[in-house]
Amino acid sequence: MTCLPVSTEKRLGLAIDLDTCVGCQACVTACKGWNDQGYGVPLSDQNPYGAEPSGVFLNRVHSYAVQPIEGEAQTINFPRSCLHCEDAPCVTVCPTGASYKRSEDGIVLVNEDACIGCGLCAWACPYGAREMDAEAGVMKKCTLCVDRIYNENLPEEDREPACVRGCPTGARHFGDFADPDSKVSRLSAERSGYALMPDLGTKPVNRYLPPRKKDVRQDASILAPLLDIKASGFAGWLDRVLGKI
Amino acid sequence: MHPAPSVIVFSVLSGAGFGLLFFLGLGFVHPSGLVAFLWWGLGYGLAVIGLLASTFHLGNPKRAWRAFTQWQTSWLSREAWASVAALVLLAPMALSDWLDLGLPRPFGWLGAALALVTVFTTSMIYAQIKAVPRWHHWLTPVMFLSFALAGGAVLAGQSFAAVLLSALAAVLLAIWQVGDGQFARRAQTLGTATGLDRIGEVTVFEQAHTAGNYLLREMIFVVGRKHAQKLRAIALALAAVIPAALLVISGEVWTFALAAICHLIGALTARWLFFAQAEHVVGLFYGKR
C-alpha cells in the first residue's frame, strides 16, 4: 500500500561526509555494478558507446564551487541519492502501490512487478532520486542495497550498501538513525548533520555532514626562510663582484 | 517539465469531454434520437480517447488496471475511479436520451457531478506536487475546471459559453501571473537545495554527468520557453477570446463548431505551456531551471 507507515522500527540511512568526499565517483560505479545484477531489473544503458549515451544511475555525484564571504573558494563534492524520507511524497502519489516504505526499517522501495512506469513518483521527489529505466519501463531507485545489508551469504563486512563499501575515503556511513547511539546518529550530532530541503516537509532520513571549518591561509609562505639563500665562499665572492659591476 | 504529447492530448480532450458530459448530465440540452447519440457520443468519445491516450506514456500499460488500487493516497488512482464512475453513472441518462426512455433528469446529476470531480482529480495530480512550485497552487484546479466548463459549454452549444470563456481568460491571466512568481516564492536556490548556503555562494563546478539522463529530459525541460510570451498570447486568443467573440456575434451551429475547434487548439497550446514552463526543484542541483 502507498499509505506511509506511521513510524518505522529502524530508520536506516546514510550519513554523507562532504568534508572527506573527493568526488571520485567510486560510489556511483559501485552502486551501478551491484544494482545492475541485484534487486529488480538491471540498470539499463541506452546507446552506451554512441554519441549520446544515457543510462540509469541510482547515485550521482555533483561538484560545486562554494565561495565563502571571507576566505578561499572550496570545491565540495556532493553525492545525491534517495534520502529514504519519512514522509516520502514519491510513495503516496503512486497509483498502483508499487512504491512503498517498509515499516521495519524505513527503506523506500519499488515493487517492479506492480510499477506501470507513469513517472509520477519521480515528479513528486524533490531530490531527483528516481530514474525511469527506459528498457524495462519501470522506476528505479536506491534500495539501500536491501539485498546486501541482510544477506547472510556475504561476509559480515560486506553487509552494507555498495556505495558505502566502495568509498575509498570513508565519506559514506550506513546505519540506523532511530538509534541515538548508532555511528551515523553520533556522527550527525557531532558534525551538525543536516537534511536536504527540510521546508518541503519530506523529513529525509539521510544526513549530510557539512565540510569542517578550513584553516585560514597564511599570506607569508612557510618556505620563505628557505628561499632566502646566502651564498658563501667562491659563489659569494662572485655574487658580490657581479653585483658591483 | 517535459510536455509529453500523450498527457497533453489526454488532459485537454478528457477535460472537454467531461465538461460536455457535465452539461448533458445536468440536462442543459435535451437531445433525442440520433442527435442524442452523436452528442453523448462526442462526450464519451473525448473522455475515453483522452483516458486511453494517457496510457501511452506509461512504461508498462498492460498493468494500468493496478492504478485503481491506491485511491486512499493517490490522486492518479482517484482519477481512475472518478472517471469510470462518471462514465458508468451517466450511461443510463445517455441511453434514455438516445432511445427516448424518458428517465427523469436527476438520474444524470450524480454522474454530472462525478464528471467535474474527475477533472478535479486530474488537476490535483499536478497541484499536489510541491517539487513543482508553479503547479502547487489552488489556481491549478481552478484552471482545469475552467477549461472543462468553458469547453463543455461550447460543445454543449450553450449561450452562456461566452461568459465561461471570458472567465477562463481571466483564470489564465491569473495563473500565468501567479505562476511566474511561484518558484521565487519557494525561495529555493542551489545553495538552499544542497544546504551549502551555510558556507557561501554556491555555483556548479562540474556536472554530475556529461551525458543526458532521465531527470534532465523529464524534469529539466528548457526547450521552447523563450517563445512562452508569444505562445501565451496565442493560447489566450484561441482558447478564450476568439471563441467568445464568435459566440457573441452569432449563435449558429457552425459558429459553435468553429468556436469549439478554436478553443481546443488554444487549450492544447495552453496545456503545452503548463508543462513546458513548469520548473522542478531538482533542476537546482544542476544549476538549471
PDB file of C-alpha atoms in Angstrom, chain A residues 60-205:
ATOM      1  CA  ARG A  60      25.037  10.879  -8.819  1.00  0.00           C
ATOM      2  CA  VAL A  61      27.929  12.970  -7.563  1.00  0.00           C
ATOM      3  CA  HIS A  62      27.833  16.698  -8.271  1.00  0.00           C
ATOM      4  CA  SER A  63      30.737  19.078  -7.793  1.00  0.00           C
ATOM      5  CA  TYR A  64      30.111  22.591  -6.584  1.00  0.00           C
ATOM      6  CA  ALA A  65      32.325  25.614  -6.077  1.00  0.00           C
ATOM      7  CA  VAL A  66      31.442  27.414  -2.874  1.00  0.00           C
ATOM      8  CA  GLN A  67      32.745  30.902  -2.189  1.00  0.00           C
ATOM      9  CA  PRO A  68      32.555  31.947   1.470  1.00  0.00           C
ATOM     10  CA  ILE A  69      32.262  35.652   2.241  1.00  0.00           C
ATOM     11  CA  GLU A  70      35.790  35.507   3.634  1.00  0.00           C
ATOM     12  CA  GLY A  71      38.488  33.054   2.666  1.00  0.00           C
ATOM     13  CA  GLU A  72      39.232  30.758  -0.204  1.00  0.00           C
ATOM     14  CA  ALA A  73      36.684  29.172  -2.507  1.00  0.00           C
ATOM     15  CA  GLN A  74      36.074  25.482  -1.821  1.00  0.00           C
ATOM     16  CA  THR A  75      35.260  22.606  -4.110  1.00  0.00           C
ATOM     17  CA  ILE A  76      32.560  20.499  -2.484  1.00  0.00           C
ATOM     18  CA  ASN A  77      31.618  17.148  -3.970  1.00  0.00           C
ATOM     19  CA  PHE A  78      28.018  16.328  -3.381  1.00  0.00           C
ATOM     20  CA  PRO A  79      26.638  12.792  -3.779  1.00  0.00           C
ATOM     21  CA  ARG A  80      22.883  12.744  -4.396  1.00  0.00           C
ATOM     22  CA  SER A  81      20.714   9.650  -3.958  1.00  0.00           C
ATOM     23  CA  CYS A  82      17.463   8.614  -2.278  1.00  0.00           C
ATOM     24  CA  LEU A  83      17.139  10.058   1.225  1.00  0.00           C
ATOM     25  CA  HIS A  84      14.544   7.440   2.304  1.00  0.00           C
ATOM     26  CA  CYS A  85      12.224  10.197   3.562  1.00  0.00           C
ATOM     27  CA  GLU A  86       9.899   9.521   6.475  1.00  0.00           C
ATOM     28  CA  ASP A  87       7.156  11.456   4.714  1.00  0.00           C
ATOM     29  CA  ALA A  88       8.046  10.287   1.219  1.00  0.00           C
ATOM     30  CA  PRO A  89       5.924  12.069  -1.418  1.00  0.00           C
ATOM     31  CA  CYS A  90       7.013   9.523  -4.030  1.00  0.00           C
ATOM     32  CA  VAL A  91       5.184   6.782  -2.126  1.00  0.00           C
ATOM     33  CA  THR A  92       1.807   8.428  -1.599  1.00  0.00           C
ATOM     34  CA  VAL A  93       1.409   9.566  -5.238  1.00  0.00           C
ATOM     35  CA  CYS A  94       1.880   6.033  -6.615  1.00  0.00           C
ATOM     36  CA  PRO A  95      -1.411   4.831  -8.117  1.00  0.00           C
ATOM     37  CA  THR A  96      -0.560   1.131  -8.097  1.00  0.00           C
ATOM     38  CA  GLY A  97       1.034   0.537  -4.723  1.00  0.00           C
ATOM     39  CA  ALA A  98       4.355  -0.289  -6.365  1.00  0.00           C
ATOM     40  CA  SER A  99       6.124   2.367  -4.292  1.00  0.00           C
ATOM     41  CA  TYR A 100       6.215   1.634  -0.607  1.00  0.00           C
ATOM     42  CA  LYS A 101       8.084   2.367   2.582  1.00  0.00           C
ATOM     43  CA  ARG A 102       8.964  -0.576   4.792  1.00  0.00           C
ATOM     44  CA  SER A 103       7.679  -0.340   8.337  1.00  0.00           C
ATOM     45  CA  GLU A 104      10.536  -2.439   9.732  1.00  0.00           C
ATOM     46  CA  ASP A 105      13.488  -0.351   8.560  1.00  0.00           C
ATOM     47  CA  GLY A 106      12.107   2.640   6.656  1.00  0.00           C
ATOM     48  CA  ILE A 107      13.633   1.712   3.292  1.00  0.00           C
ATOM     49  CA  VAL A 108      11.662   3.129   0.346  1.00  0.00           C
ATOM     50  CA  LEU A 109      11.369   0.522  -2.394  1.00  0.00           C
ATOM     51  CA  VAL A 110       9.655  -0.079  -5.734  1.00  0.00           C
ATOM     52  CA  ASN A 111       7.880  -3.365  -6.405  1.00  0.00           C
ATOM     53  CA  GLU A 112       8.772  -3.507 -10.069  1.00  0.00           C
ATOM     54  CA  ASP A 113       6.121  -6.124 -10.855  1.00  0.00           C
ATOM     55  CA  ALA A 114       3.420  -3.581  -9.968  1.00  0.00           C
ATOM     56  CA  CYS A 115       5.053  -0.473 -11.487  1.00  0.00           C
ATOM     57  CA  ILE A 116       3.264   0.911 -14.569  1.00  0.00           C
ATOM     58  CA  GLY A 117       6.034   3.419 -15.300  1.00  0.00           C
ATOM     59  CA  CYS A 118       3.833   6.521 -15.097  1.00  0.00           C
ATOM     60  CA  GLY A 119       6.721   8.534 -13.669  1.00  0.00           C
ATOM     61  CA  LEU A 120       4.608  10.425 -11.148  1.00  0.00           C
ATOM     62  CA  CYS A 121       6.832   9.358  -8.223  1.00  0.00           C
ATOM     63  CA  ALA A 122       9.871  10.840  -9.963  1.00  0.00           C
ATOM     64  CA  TRP A 123       7.967  14.105 -10.386  1.00  0.00           C
ATOM     65  CA  ALA A 124       6.991  14.096  -6.715  1.00  0.00           C
ATOM     66  CA  CYS A 125      10.573  13.602  -5.498  1.00  0.00           C
ATOM     67  CA  PRO A 126      12.293  16.984  -4.972  1.00  0.00           C
ATOM     68  CA  TYR A 127      15.725  15.352  -4.943  1.00  0.00           C
ATOM     69  CA  GLY A 128      15.788  13.622  -8.324  1.00  0.00           C
ATOM     70  CA  ALA A 129      16.331  10.296  -6.615  1.00  0.00           C
ATOM     71  CA  ARG A 130      14.296   8.235  -9.065  1.00  0.00           C
ATOM     72  CA  GLU A 131      15.138   7.435 -12.650  1.00  0.00           C
ATOM     73  CA  MET A 132      12.962   5.516 -15.091  1.00  0.00           C
ATOM     74  CA  ASP A 133      14.538   2.522 -16.771  1.00  0.00           C
ATOM     75  CA  ALA A 134      13.985   3.096 -20.477  1.00  0.00           C
ATOM     76  CA  GLU A 135      14.408  -0.596 -21.261  1.00  0.00           C
ATOM     77  CA  ALA A 136      12.046  -2.144 -18.705  1.00  0.00           C
ATOM     78  CA  GLY A 137       9.690   0.832 -18.319  1.00  0.00           C
ATOM     79  CA  VAL A 138       9.815   0.683 -14.535  1.00  0.00           C
ATOM     80  CA  MET A 139      11.086   3.143 -11.952  1.00  0.00           C
ATOM     81  CA  LYS A 140      14.481   2.539 -10.389  1.00  0.00           C
ATOM     82  CA  LYS A 141      15.741   3.964  -7.138  1.00  0.00           C
ATOM     83  CA  CYS A 142      18.243   3.372  -4.347  1.00  0.00           C
ATOM     84  CA  THR A 143      17.295   0.264  -2.350  1.00  0.00           C
ATOM     85  CA  LEU A 144      19.898   0.968   0.322  1.00  0.00           C
ATOM     86  CA  CYS A 145      21.235  -2.331  -1.030  1.00  0.00           C
ATOM     87  CA  VAL A 146      18.494  -4.237   0.745  1.00  0.00           C
ATOM     88  CA  ASP A 147      19.898  -7.358  -0.901  1.00  0.00           C
ATOM     89  CA  ARG A 148      23.303  -6.805   0.756  1.00  0.00           C
ATOM     90  CA  ILE A 149      22.594  -5.462   4.224  1.00  0.00           C
ATOM     91  CA  TYR A 150      20.627  -8.539   5.385  1.00  0.00           C
ATOM     92  CA  ASN A 151      22.441 -11.015   3.153  1.00  0.00           C
ATOM     93  CA  GLU A 152      23.969 -13.745   5.312  1.00  0.00           C
ATOM     94  CA  ASN A 153      25.726 -15.251   2.312  1.00  0.00           C
ATOM     95  CA  LEU A 154      28.048 -12.255   2.318  1.00  0.00           C
ATOM     96  CA  PRO A 155      30.906 -11.808   4.783  1.00  0.00           C
ATOM     97  CA  GLU A 156      29.795  -9.512   7.590  1.00  0.00           C
ATOM     98  CA  GLU A 157      31.941  -6.565   6.498  1.00  0.00           C
ATOM     99  CA  ASP A 158      30.171  -6.581   3.117  1.00  0.00           C
ATOM    100  CA  ARG A 159      26.684  -6.253   4.636  1.00  0.00           C
ATOM    101  CA  GLU A 160      26.416  -2.560   3.945  1.00  0.00           C
ATOM    102  CA  PRO A 161      25.370  -0.637   0.822  1.00  0.00           C
ATOM    103  CA  ALA A 162      27.751  -0.978  -2.132  1.00  0.00           C
ATOM    104  CA  CYS A 163      28.370   2.791  -2.194  1.00  0.00           C
ATOM    105  CA  VAL A 164      29.475   2.736   1.448  1.00  0.00           C
ATOM    106  CA  ARG A 165      31.633  -0.354   0.976  1.00  0.00           C
ATOM    107  CA  GLY A 166      33.228   1.083  -2.148  1.00  0.00           C
ATOM    108  CA  CYS A 167      34.045   4.555  -0.827  1.00  0.00           C
ATOM    109  CA  PRO A 168      37.850   4.838  -0.610  1.00  0.00           C
ATOM    110  CA  THR A 169      37.812   7.829   1.757  1.00  0.00           C
ATOM    111  CA  GLY A 170      35.166   6.645   4.202  1.00  0.00           C
ATOM    112  CA  ALA A 171      32.891   9.529   3.300  1.00  0.00           C
ATOM    113  CA  ARG A 172      29.739   7.409   3.410  1.00  0.00           C
ATOM    114  CA  HIS A 173      28.349   5.839   6.576  1.00  0.00           C
ATOM    115  CA  PHE A 174      25.426   3.468   6.871  1.00  0.00           C
ATOM    116  CA  GLY A 175      23.326   2.885   9.952  1.00  0.00           C
ATOM    117  CA  ASP A 176      20.155   3.315  11.962  1.00  0.00           C
ATOM    118  CA  PHE A 177      19.174   6.911  12.675  1.00  0.00           C
ATOM    119  CA  ALA A 178      16.445   5.749  15.070  1.00  0.00           C
ATOM    120  CA  ASP A 179      19.169   4.532  17.437  1.00  0.00           C
ATOM    121  CA  PRO A 180      20.742   7.609  19.059  1.00  0.00           C
ATOM    122  CA  ASP A 181      23.905   5.616  19.842  1.00  0.00           C
ATOM    123  CA  SER A 182      24.479   4.370  16.284  1.00  0.00           C
ATOM    124  CA  LYS A 183      27.567   5.528  14.421  1.00  0.00           C
ATOM    125  CA  VAL A 184      25.517   7.601  11.979  1.00  0.00           C
ATOM    126  CA  SER A 185      23.458   9.258  14.731  1.00  0.00           C
ATOM    127  CA  ARG A 186      26.559  10.192  16.683  1.00  0.00           C
ATOM    128  CA  LEU A 187      28.364  11.433  13.572  1.00  0.00           C
ATOM    129  CA  SER A 188      25.376  13.520  12.612  1.00  0.00           C
ATOM    130  CA  ALA A 189      25.118  15.007  16.097  1.00  0.00           C
ATOM    131  CA  GLU A 190      28.838  15.773  16.327  1.00  0.00           C
ATOM    132  CA  ARG A 191      29.128  17.274  12.891  1.00  0.00           C
ATOM    133  CA  SER A 192      25.772  19.122  12.688  1.00  0.00           C
ATOM    134  CA  GLY A 193      24.424  16.806  10.002  1.00  0.00           C
ATOM    135  CA  TYR A 194      21.588  18.332   8.033  1.00  0.00           C
ATOM    136  CA  ALA A 195      18.662  17.205   5.867  1.00  0.00           C
ATOM    137  CA  LEU A 196      18.079  18.466   2.314  1.00  0.00           C
ATOM    138  CA  MET A 197      15.251  20.956   1.673  1.00  0.00           C
ATOM    139  CA  PRO A 198      13.537  20.334   5.028  1.00  0.00           C
ATOM    140  CA  ASP A 199      10.918  23.013   4.255  1.00  0.00           C
ATOM    141  CA  LEU A 200       9.307  20.678   1.705  1.00  0.00           C
ATOM    142  CA  GLY A 201       8.158  18.517   4.609  1.00  0.00           C
ATOM    143  CA  THR A 202       9.599  15.246   3.329  1.00  0.00           C
ATOM    144  CA  LYS A 203      11.588  14.507   6.519  1.00  0.00           C
ATOM    145  CA  PRO A 204      14.612  12.855   4.896  1.00  0.00           C
ATOM    146  CA  VAL A 205      16.454  10.202   6.912  1.00  0.00           C
TER     147      VAL A 205
END
